[in-house]
Amino acid sequence: MKRQHEFIIKRLINLVPVILGATIIVYFLINMTGDPVRIMLGPMASQEEVMEARRSLGLDQPIYIRYFYWLGDVLQGDLGVSIRKGKPVLTMILERLGNTLILTISALIIAIGVAIPAGVISAVKQDTWIDNVSRFISIFWISMPMFWLGLILIMIFGVHLEMFPVYGMNGPLLSVNGLRSLVLPAVTLGLPQVALYTRLTRSSMLDELREDYVVTARGKGIKEWTVVVWHSLRNALIPVITMISLRVPWLFGGSVLVEEVFAWPGIGRLLANSILQRDYPVVMGIVLVIIVLVVIVNLIADIIYAYLDPRIDYDS
Amino acid sequence: MPPGHKRRNLLHGIGAATAMGLAGCLGAGSDGSSGNTVTDAIREEPRNMNPYQTTRFVDLTALQFVVEPLLTLNDDFEPVPLVADDWEWGEEKKSITFTLKDLTFHDGSDVTSEDVAASLDRYTSQSPLASYLPEESGGITNTKMPSDDEITFEFAESRPLALNFFADGHTAIQPKSLIEEARNGNTNIGQDGLVGTGPYEFDEWRSGNSITLAKFEDYNHGPDFVGNDGPVLADEYVLEIVPEASTRKNAVSQGDASITFHLPPKFVESLEQNGGVGVTIDPAYGAQYMACNAERGPTAEEDVRVALAHAVDKEAIVNKAWSGVGFPIDGLITEATTGYWEGVKDVAYQNDLETARQHLDDAGWTNSSQGETRTKDGDELSLDLITFSDLDQWRSAGTIIQNQLGNIGVSVNVDTAEVGQIYDRGNEGDYHLIIAKNMWWFGPTYLDFLCHSRNIGSSNYGRLQGETAAEMDENLETAMNALSNEERQTAIENVQRIAVESAAYIPLASRTWRGAWNKSAVDGVEAVTEHPWWPALSRALNLDPA
């Protein structure tokens, strides 16, 4: 347990250079795209108004000075104020972060809930029609652009079958309307993951099922279900968990598209709009939050490894 | 508890939750809306509903459901009373006195001359669009309030067009107390709240999702041209933010949204075939035009610009870039803009490739065969065209014009970019051609923004030089400031003529209003479209949940 604590603390310390590096890169890249004042004031503002706005926003300072000011504020818990809306960035993020987390976690639950059983069945029934169908469906989902998939689901389940709302978040999550609003976006975000995890679970399970300990377990007369689920799957899940943790940033990236298609009020859309509007404080705030979330997810994955396989040593 | 049991319990939990979810999903009706509500799917979230700060059309439309200026313009573009009851000009239009209606704000307080003074002060000191009424441009120098319902504005110079600005939504009247709070930093107008006299009260803004407006029961001063003096017919008007165009289309088809006024041209045809959906299209104010940089390279030569104007086929742009849902235009402002001059049709350059080629020959740009890029003194006639990457109609128009100019031996490099980059390059003059977009309802101001030489480096992309620019400036100043209506009208016509004849601005297509509504969800759209602008006030008062 002590080693585990030390490991977590080490990882949290490692977080500092990661976050610093990422924020420096993003800050400089986003500032290289131009200044936000012209977009803010519109093409009809005079040059004097533009200059005045630049001064008032501190945009007349060199970029590295602005970065240090920003960093100093962040260290005091202040993510700044949106250039576009004049609202605190933290408030804007908190208003929407929950919605994105709901969406991504639901997508992950769908992906894991479908992919792992499908992968296991596919491996156990290797080269049967079940395996072939499962592999075909996996390739089908993984090849389908998410944007298009979302539109197709809207057409089928929203417009024609009228089972789910076409867009938006139509109520609190724990209400019928809230759940109905969540289904299509979560499925759209989750299905490409299903394909990936199914294939990975299948190949990993096939490896495990060929291991000596499985042969021994079967030889001892242990029930096949126990051999597959309790002995093999546990070990087969390690690479799957690695992949899941690595795909979390992708989920946030994918949520930008899904939130756009389904008008889901999350931080993905806020990020995309803020980039287009050059609302740097908001972009930086969201990037910071996403980096922290991704690092935390990776940390959790490391901890789960040791739970699944006690041979994994935190020192190594 | 053994690990297997923990896992089994977890699986049971997930299964139960999934079952509950599915039961919820399948057990409910398809329509998430309820009650007497109009749901309007809009393409983007307003960034700021503060009338004194915003510069964007989508923001202005949304806030005009809630706040109102002193006047409004009827369907003949004439100022009519809204918050004000009447007005009287002073000598040489150097002052104006308004008498106010007996109205209350949404918070229950009375509208007084002090509120009007505070609102106009906030507008003139803050709005990037306040070009005519601030003191430094000859506007308000003094405000007098002889009584609670009377206010006089004194101007530094004659302000003959002031009524049009008092009818602008950016000059909306809000309570003085709210403005004072904003000034002291205690509230953020347009974010924390918005208080006005409009037909709807600001209720809730769910970030990224929707803005809900609630019926203002006491509203009863709708102008005659709207047809309903109030109150509104719906209990709620919800602006739902639906950025993806095909989702908006599906939302209206399916009835999740009652109406959208943000219908992309490419979906018009398919929706027109849907019997349950109504579609309507009208020319809007604001134009799609191509500006030729008269300050740089080959486009500094008038013959080259005129050749380009003759080579452009506007019908093809309307048919292809606008999917046939558009109107070719001859002038820089459209018939839905105040000050439009019909005579511009007679001076506009028409599509004629032979004449275009002749102009280039005359300017010394020649080639040996029609498909070849022309040259002069060893330099190729190669032009950089920039336009917006995020707007189909602009991006497509760029490609179409590239092909059309290729027919006369002009090579065009089309460079599309996001709006900020286009503004940056436009301001720096880093282009030969730019397909631009602007919207403004008031012709003189709009043309001043687009064509006055003082706006080179900001909104003037034609960048006319020398005598032509001086003539343009003189006419613009007359159009804005002359006391005589006839003089102003002649000047505004001259401006439109110079813009077209100089070929620094090549008008392409009118921007369009495009609306689609679910017939079983809402009525009253025809009344809205009677006014050339489909104004927010008319949408608020006429749209009726079916």
CSV table of C-alpha atoms in Angstrom, one decimal, chain A residues 32-35 38-50 54 83-88 91-92 95-96 99 109 113 147 151 154-155 157-172 175-177 179-181 183 225 229-230 233-234 237 259-266 269-270 273 275-278 307-308, chain B residues 3-4 6-8 14 18 20-22 24-33 39-41 44-48 53 55-56 59 127-130 188 191-192 205-209 240-244 246-251 253-254 256-257 390 418-424 427 437-440 446 449-450 455 457-461:
chain,number,residue,atom,x,y,z
A,32,MET,CA,0.1,32.5,-33.3
A,33,THR,CA,-3.3,32.3,-35.1
A,34,GLY,CA,-3.9,36.0,-34.7
A,35,ASP,CA,-5.5,38.3,-32.2
A,38,ARG,CA,-11.0,42.0,-34.7
A,39,ILE,CA,-13.3,39.1,-34.4
A,40,MET,CA,-14.7,40.5,-31.2
A,41,LEU,CA,-15.4,44.0,-32.5
A,42,GLY,CA,-16.3,42.9,-36.0
A,43,PRO,CA,-15.0,44.3,-39.3
A,44,MET,CA,-16.8,47.6,-38.8
A,45,ALA,CA,-14.7,48.7,-35.8
A,46,SER,CA,-12.2,51.5,-36.3
A,47,GLN,CA,-8.4,50.9,-36.0
A,48,GLU,CA,-8.4,53.1,-32.8
A,49,GLU,CA,-11.1,50.9,-31.2
A,50,VAL,CA,-9.1,47.8,-32.1
A,54,ARG,CA,-5.9,45.3,-27.4
A,83,ILE,CA,-12.7,37.6,-24.0
A,84,ARG,CA,-16.0,37.0,-25.8
A,85,LYS,CA,-18.5,36.7,-22.9
A,86,GLY,CA,-16.8,38.5,-20.0
A,87,LYS,CA,-17.6,35.6,-17.8
A,88,PRO,CA,-15.1,33.7,-15.6
A,91,THR,CA,-17.7,29.2,-14.4
A,92,MET,CA,-18.1,28.5,-18.2
A,95,GLU,CA,-21.4,24.8,-16.5
A,96,ARG,CA,-20.5,22.3,-19.3
A,99,ASN,CA,-22.3,17.3,-19.6
A,109,ILE,CA,-19.8,2.2,-20.6
A,113,GLY,CA,-20.3,-3.2,-22.0
A,147,PHE,CA,-20.0,12.6,-37.9
A,151,LEU,CA,-26.4,11.9,-38.8
A,154,ILE,CA,-30.6,10.9,-36.1
A,155,MET,CA,-32.3,10.0,-39.4
A,157,PHE,CA,-34.0,6.8,-34.6
A,158,GLY,CA,-34.9,10.5,-34.4
A,159,VAL,CA,-36.7,11.4,-37.6
A,160,HIS,CA,-38.2,8.1,-38.9
A,161,LEU,CA,-38.7,6.0,-35.7
A,162,GLU,CA,-39.1,9.1,-33.5
A,163,MET,CA,-37.6,7.1,-30.5
A,164,PHE,CA,-35.2,9.7,-29.4
A,165,PRO,CA,-34.9,13.5,-29.7
A,166,VAL,CA,-32.9,14.8,-32.7
A,167,TYR,CA,-30.7,17.1,-30.7
A,168,GLY,CA,-30.0,18.8,-27.4
A,169,MET,CA,-30.1,17.9,-23.7
A,170,ASN,CA,-33.8,18.0,-23.0
A,171,GLY,CA,-33.8,17.7,-19.3
A,172,PRO,CA,-31.8,16.7,-16.2
A,175,SER,CA,-35.2,12.2,-16.1
A,176,VAL,CA,-36.8,10.3,-18.9
A,177,ASN,CA,-36.1,13.2,-21.4
A,179,LEU,CA,-31.8,9.8,-20.7
A,180,ARG,CA,-33.5,9.9,-24.1
A,181,SER,CA,-31.4,12.8,-25.1
A,183,VAL,CA,-28.7,7.8,-26.0
A,225,TRP,CA,-17.1,-20.4,-18.0
A,229,VAL,CA,-14.1,-15.4,-17.5
A,230,TRP,CA,-12.2,-15.7,-14.2
A,233,LEU,CA,-10.3,-12.6,-19.2
A,234,ARG,CA,-8.7,-11.1,-16.1
A,237,LEU,CA,-8.0,-7.2,-19.9
A,259,GLU,CA,-21.6,17.6,-29.4
A,260,GLU,CA,-21.7,19.6,-32.6
A,261,VAL,CA,-23.9,17.1,-34.4
A,262,PHE,CA,-26.3,16.6,-31.5
A,263,ALA,CA,-26.1,20.2,-30.1
A,264,TRP,CA,-24.9,18.7,-26.8
A,265,PRO,CA,-23.9,21.5,-24.5
A,266,GLY,CA,-20.5,20.3,-23.5
A,269,ARG,CA,-18.3,22.6,-28.5
A,270,LEU,CA,-17.2,25.3,-26.2
A,273,ASN,CA,-16.2,27.8,-30.7
A,275,ILE,CA,-10.8,28.4,-30.9
A,276,LEU,CA,-12.7,29.9,-33.9
A,277,GLN,CA,-13.4,33.1,-31.9
A,278,ARG,CA,-9.8,33.1,-30.6
A,307,TYR,CA,-5.3,-5.1,-9.2
A,308,LEU,CA,-5.7,-7.3,-12.2
B,3,PRO,CA,-13.7,-10.6,-6.1
B,4,GLY,CA,-16.1,-12.7,-8.2
B,6,LYS,CA,-18.0,-7.9,-6.3
B,7,ARG,CA,-17.9,-8.2,-10.1
B,8,ARG,CA,-21.2,-10.0,-10.2
B,14,ILE,CA,-25.1,-2.0,-14.7
B,18,THR,CA,-29.4,-0.1,-18.6
B,20,MET,CA,-34.1,1.5,-16.5
B,21,GLY,CA,-32.5,3.6,-19.2
B,22,LEU,CA,-34.1,1.6,-22.0
B,24,GLY,CA,-37.2,5.4,-20.0
B,25,CYS,CA,-36.2,5.7,-23.6
B,26,LEU,CA,-38.9,3.6,-25.1
B,27,GLY,CA,-41.6,4.4,-22.8
B,28,ALA,CA,-41.9,8.1,-23.5
B,29,GLY,CA,-43.3,10.0,-26.5
B,30,SER,CA,-41.0,11.3,-29.1
B,31,ASP,CA,-41.4,15.0,-28.5
B,32,GLY,CA,-39.4,16.5,-25.8
B,33,SER,CA,-41.2,19.8,-25.8
B,39,THR,CA,-38.8,26.4,-30.2
B,40,ASP,CA,-36.5,28.3,-32.6
B,41,ALA,CA,-33.4,26.4,-33.7
B,44,GLU,CA,-24.9,29.4,-32.9
B,45,GLU,CA,-25.1,30.6,-29.4
B,46,PRO,CA,-25.3,34.3,-28.9
B,47,ARG,CA,-21.9,35.4,-27.4
B,48,ASN,CA,-23.2,38.5,-25.7
B,53,GLN,CA,-21.4,45.7,-26.7
B,55,THR,CA,-21.6,43.5,-32.9
B,56,ARG,CA,-23.1,40.3,-34.1
B,59,ASP,CA,-26.9,38.3,-30.7
B,127,SER,CA,-20.8,50.2,-28.6
B,128,PRO,CA,-18.3,49.6,-31.4
B,129,LEU,CA,-21.2,50.4,-33.7
B,130,ALA,CA,-22.0,53.8,-32.3
B,188,ASN,CA,-23.0,41.7,-16.4
B,191,GLN,CA,-25.1,37.4,-19.3
B,192,ASP,CA,-26.6,37.6,-15.8
B,205,TRP,CA,-29.7,30.9,-20.4
B,206,ARG,CA,-28.4,27.3,-20.3
B,207,SER,CA,-24.9,27.6,-21.6
B,208,GLY,CA,-24.5,25.9,-25.0
B,209,ASN,CA,-28.0,24.6,-24.9
B,240,GLU,CA,-32.3,26.2,-29.0
B,241,ILE,CA,-28.7,26.2,-30.1
B,242,VAL,CA,-28.2,23.7,-32.9
B,243,PRO,CA,-24.9,24.3,-34.7
B,244,GLU,CA,-25.1,21.4,-37.2
B,246,SER,CA,-28.5,18.9,-41.0
B,247,THR,CA,-29.6,18.5,-37.4
B,248,ARG,CA,-31.5,21.8,-37.6
B,249,LYS,CA,-33.2,20.5,-40.7
B,250,ASN,CA,-34.1,17.2,-39.1
B,251,ALA,CA,-35.3,18.9,-36.0
B,253,SER,CA,-38.9,18.0,-40.0
B,254,GLN,CA,-39.4,15.9,-37.0
B,256,ASP,CA,-38.4,18.8,-32.1
B,257,ALA,CA,-37.9,22.5,-33.2
B,390,ASP,CA,-16.7,28.0,-42.9
B,418,GLU,CA,-11.4,31.2,-40.8
B,419,VAL,CA,-13.0,34.5,-40.1
B,420,GLY,CA,-10.2,36.0,-38.0
B,421,GLN,CA,-7.6,35.3,-40.6
B,422,ILE,CA,-9.7,36.8,-43.3
B,423,TYR,CA,-10.2,40.0,-41.2
B,424,ASP,CA,-6.5,40.2,-40.5
B,427,ASN,CA,-7.2,44.8,-42.9
B,437,LYS,CA,-19.8,39.4,-46.1
B,438,ASN,CA,-21.4,42.1,-44.1
B,439,MET,CA,-24.9,42.7,-42.9
B,440,TRP,CA,-26.4,46.1,-42.0
B,446,TYR,CA,-23.4,50.4,-44.3
B,449,PHE,CA,-18.4,51.3,-43.5
B,450,LEU,CA,-17.7,49.5,-46.8
B,455,ASN,CA,-12.1,52.6,-43.2
B,457,GLY,CA,-7.5,49.0,-42.9
B,458,SER,CA,-10.7,47.9,-41.4
B,459,SER,CA,-14.0,47.4,-43.3
B,460,ASN,CA,-13.1,49.0,-46.7
B,461,TYR,CA,-11.8,46.2,-48.8
